[in-house]
């Protein structure tokens, strides 16, 4: 369970970490390419928004990344993308009917719940550099007065990681997509 929790925390930091004492998250990468949405925060996403994100990243980065070139957002933004209709009178979905596969425009859609509804990204994840610093330790603590009174113990897991995108051109961010639910 420690490894599963650690992996979840690390995924959250890669998505939205501040870079201070933790990896710098994709959302906070200052050198990323900014892309404006078609309808701003008030309107629904469009196919053009997803194409703009994809093509904002230069071709050489997309080709280098291969299958590691992905869309990144939260579950709400993915649901909105899957809900784009073929036309006003045509209720079919433009990206197909299989919403469970988490794929748009043949790119994998990675979901993280720490990302705001109004943020969608296209990222070359092969360009995210993650490094481990001073290992991983697990310590059992029983000497706290509160723990002793309640006859409990606590496990402290320490892991130190750093990381960031090694090129801002490998990441396109749309931070003004539709907000709210």
GROMACS .gro file of C-alpha atoms in nm:
model
  181
    1UNK     CA    1   0.000   0.000   0.000
    2UNK     CA    2   0.294   0.237   0.062
    3UNK     CA    3   0.409   0.205  -0.297
    4UNK     CA    4   0.057   0.263  -0.432
    5UNK     CA    5   0.010   0.576  -0.218
    6UNK     CA    6   0.359   0.701  -0.309
    7UNK     CA    7   0.289   0.653  -0.681
    8UNK     CA    8  -0.040   0.843  -0.647
    9UNK     CA    9   0.129   1.133  -0.467
   10UNK     CA   10   0.407   1.144  -0.724
   11UNK     CA   11   0.153   1.151  -1.009
   12UNK     CA   12  -0.022   1.446  -0.842
   13UNK     CA   13   0.309   1.634  -0.808
   14UNK     CA   14   0.400   1.570  -1.174
   15UNK     CA   15   0.061   1.714  -1.272
   16UNK     CA   16   0.050   2.017  -1.044
   17UNK     CA   17   0.353   2.034  -0.813
   18UNK     CA   18   0.489   2.375  -0.717
   19UNK     CA   19   0.857   2.294  -0.768
   20UNK     CA   20   0.942   2.396  -0.411
   21UNK     CA   21   1.036   2.084  -0.218
   22UNK     CA   22   0.855   1.875  -0.480
   23UNK     CA   23   0.868   1.821  -0.856
   24UNK     CA   24   0.757   2.109  -1.077
   25UNK     CA   25   0.421   2.008  -1.219
   26UNK     CA   26   0.310   2.042  -1.577
   27UNK     CA   27   0.051   2.305  -1.483
   28UNK     CA   28   0.319   2.528  -1.329
   29UNK     CA   29   0.574   2.507  -1.612
   30UNK     CA   30   0.641   2.873  -1.692
   31UNK     CA   31   0.806   2.810  -2.029
   32UNK     CA   32   0.512   2.609  -2.170
   33UNK     CA   33   0.332   2.718  -2.486
   34UNK     CA   34   0.007   2.901  -2.400
   35UNK     CA   35  -0.294   2.825  -2.619
   36UNK     CA   36  -0.621   3.021  -2.599
   37UNK     CA   37  -0.952   2.834  -2.609
   38UNK     CA   38  -1.215   2.912  -2.870
   39UNK     CA   39  -1.499   2.986  -2.626
   40UNK     CA   40  -1.306   3.101  -2.318
   41UNK     CA   41  -1.413   2.981  -1.971
   42UNK     CA   42  -1.784   3.036  -2.043
   43UNK     CA   43  -1.820   2.808  -2.342
   44UNK     CA   44  -1.784   2.439  -2.416
   45UNK     CA   45  -1.465   2.294  -2.563
   46UNK     CA   46  -1.436   2.249  -2.938
   47UNK     CA   47  -1.250   2.011  -3.165
   48UNK     CA   48  -1.044   2.315  -3.269
   49UNK     CA   49  -0.928   2.355  -2.906
   50UNK     CA   50  -0.785   2.004  -2.897
   51UNK     CA   51  -0.628   2.044  -3.241
   52UNK     CA   52  -0.475   2.377  -3.136
   53UNK     CA   53  -0.319   2.211  -2.832
   54UNK     CA   54  -0.185   1.921  -3.034
   55UNK     CA   55  -0.035   2.134  -3.312
   56UNK     CA   56   0.105   2.399  -3.074
   57UNK     CA   57   0.372   2.146  -2.981
   58UNK     CA   58   0.631   2.143  -3.262
   59UNK     CA   59   0.627   1.838  -3.489
   60UNK     CA   60   0.977   1.722  -3.392
   61UNK     CA   61   0.872   1.697  -3.025
   62UNK     CA   62   0.551   1.512  -3.112
   63UNK     CA   63   0.737   1.263  -3.330
   64UNK     CA   64   1.010   1.210  -3.073
   65UNK     CA   65   0.750   1.142  -2.801
   66UNK     CA   66   0.552   0.887  -3.004
   67UNK     CA   67   0.293   0.726  -2.775
   68UNK     CA   68   0.415   0.941  -2.485
   69UNK     CA   69   0.260   1.249  -2.649
   70UNK     CA   70  -0.066   1.278  -2.454
   71UNK     CA   71  -0.349   1.507  -2.353
   72UNK     CA   72  -0.360   1.581  -1.979
   73UNK     CA   73  -0.659   1.712  -1.786
   74UNK     CA   74  -0.912   1.602  -1.527
   75UNK     CA   75  -1.213   1.375  -1.565
   76UNK     CA   76  -1.453   1.667  -1.613
   77UNK     CA   77  -1.254   1.809  -1.904
   78UNK     CA   78  -1.236   1.462  -2.061
   79UNK     CA   79  -1.614   1.420  -2.022
   80UNK     CA   80  -1.669   1.756  -2.192
   81UNK     CA   81  -1.444   1.658  -2.482
   82UNK     CA   82  -1.625   1.328  -2.526
   83UNK     CA   83  -1.957   1.515  -2.526
   84UNK     CA   84  -1.878   1.725  -2.835
   85UNK     CA   85  -2.153   1.645  -3.086
   86UNK     CA   86  -2.117   1.599  -3.463
   87UNK     CA   87  -2.378   1.872  -3.520
   88UNK     CA   88  -2.668   2.049  -3.354
   89UNK     CA   89  -2.922   1.803  -3.487
   90UNK     CA   90  -2.679   1.507  -3.485
   91UNK     CA   91  -2.632   1.368  -3.133
   92UNK     CA   92  -2.343   1.135  -3.227
   93UNK     CA   93  -2.014   1.218  -3.060
   94UNK     CA   94  -1.733   1.359  -3.274
   95UNK     CA   95  -1.465   1.153  -3.092
   96UNK     CA   96  -1.668   0.832  -3.111
   97UNK     CA   97  -1.890   0.648  -2.869
   98UNK     CA   98  -1.631   0.468  -2.657
   99UNK     CA   99  -1.567   0.713  -2.375
  100UNK     CA  100  -1.409   0.448  -2.155
  101UNK     CA  101  -1.093   0.425  -2.366
  102UNK     CA  102  -0.959   0.773  -2.271
  103UNK     CA  103  -0.837   0.856  -2.621
  104UNK     CA  104  -0.892   1.174  -2.830
  105UNK     CA  105  -0.745   1.234  -3.178
  106UNK     CA  106  -0.556   0.904  -3.137
  107UNK     CA  107  -0.377   1.045  -2.831
  108UNK     CA  108  -0.407   0.897  -2.486
  109UNK     CA  109  -0.589   1.125  -2.238
  110UNK     CA  110  -0.423   1.119  -1.893
  111UNK     CA  111  -0.644   1.218  -1.603
  112UNK     CA  112  -0.539   1.373  -1.273
  113UNK     CA  113  -0.784   1.510  -1.017
  114UNK     CA  114  -0.550   1.789  -0.895
  115UNK     CA  115  -0.579   1.974  -1.228
  116UNK     CA  116  -0.848   2.245  -1.249
  117UNK     CA  117  -1.148   2.198  -1.482
  118UNK     CA  118  -1.035   2.491  -1.697
  119UNK     CA  119  -0.688   2.347  -1.771
  120UNK     CA  120  -0.614   2.110  -2.060
  121UNK     CA  121  -0.265   2.023  -2.180
  122UNK     CA  122  -0.085   1.842  -2.459
  123UNK     CA  123   0.247   1.709  -2.329
  124UNK     CA  124   0.546   1.511  -2.452
  125UNK     CA  125   0.594   1.307  -2.136
  126UNK     CA  126   0.927   1.173  -2.259
  127UNK     CA  127   1.055   1.527  -2.193
  128UNK     CA  128   0.952   1.521  -1.826
  129UNK     CA  129   1.267   1.452  -1.625
  130UNK     CA  130   1.209   1.287  -1.288
  131UNK     CA  131   1.491   1.212  -1.048
  132UNK     CA  132   1.508   1.053  -0.707
  133UNK     CA  133   1.698   1.222  -0.428
  134UNK     CA  134   1.830   1.040  -0.119
  135UNK     CA  135   1.605   0.738  -0.141
  136UNK     CA  136   1.290   0.607   0.017
  137UNK     CA  137   1.246   0.529   0.387
  138UNK     CA  138   0.967   0.388   0.604
  139UNK     CA  139   0.970   0.454   0.978
  140UNK     CA  140   0.735   0.325   1.248
  141UNK     CA  141   0.647   0.589   1.510
  142UNK     CA  142   0.492   0.501   1.846
  143UNK     CA  143   0.646   0.760   2.080
  144UNK     CA  144   0.396   1.042   2.025
  145UNK     CA  145   0.181   1.122   2.331
  146UNK     CA  146  -0.134   1.126   2.117
  147UNK     CA  147  -0.051   0.792   1.962
  148UNK     CA  148   0.030   0.638   2.301
  149UNK     CA  149  -0.299   0.757   2.456
  150UNK     CA  150  -0.495   0.601   2.171
  151UNK     CA  151  -0.278   0.287   2.156
  152UNK     CA  152  -0.189   0.361   1.791
  153UNK     CA  153   0.117   0.366   1.574
  154UNK     CA  154   0.201   0.569   1.267
  155UNK     CA  155   0.412   0.489   0.965
  156UNK     CA  156   0.609   0.776   0.816
  157UNK     CA  157   0.709   0.723   0.456
  158UNK     CA  158   0.971   0.959   0.316
  159UNK     CA  159   1.056   0.985  -0.048
  160UNK     CA  160   1.234   1.272  -0.216
  161UNK     CA  161   1.184   1.339  -0.583
  162UNK     CA  162   1.249   1.630  -0.813
  163UNK     CA  163   1.147   1.683  -1.170
  164UNK     CA  164   1.038   1.918  -1.446
  165UNK     CA  165   0.990   1.946  -1.819
  166UNK     CA  166   1.331   1.979  -1.985
  167UNK     CA  167   1.183   2.190  -2.267
  168UNK     CA  168   0.888   2.428  -2.259
  169UNK     CA  169   0.826   2.352  -2.628
  170UNK     CA  170   0.723   1.999  -2.531
  171UNK     CA  171   0.415   2.123  -2.345
  172UNK     CA  172   0.110   2.324  -2.456
  173UNK     CA  173  -0.134   2.451  -2.193
  174UNK     CA  174  -0.485   2.584  -2.235
  175UNK     CA  175  -0.575   2.742  -1.902
  176UNK     CA  176  -0.893   2.919  -2.012
  177UNK     CA  177  -1.107   2.621  -2.108
  178UNK     CA  178  -1.464   2.588  -1.977
  179UNK     CA  179  -1.475   2.603  -1.598
  180UNK     CA  180  -1.730   2.472  -1.351
  181UNK     CA  181  -1.919   2.145  -1.376
   0.00000   0.00000   0.00000
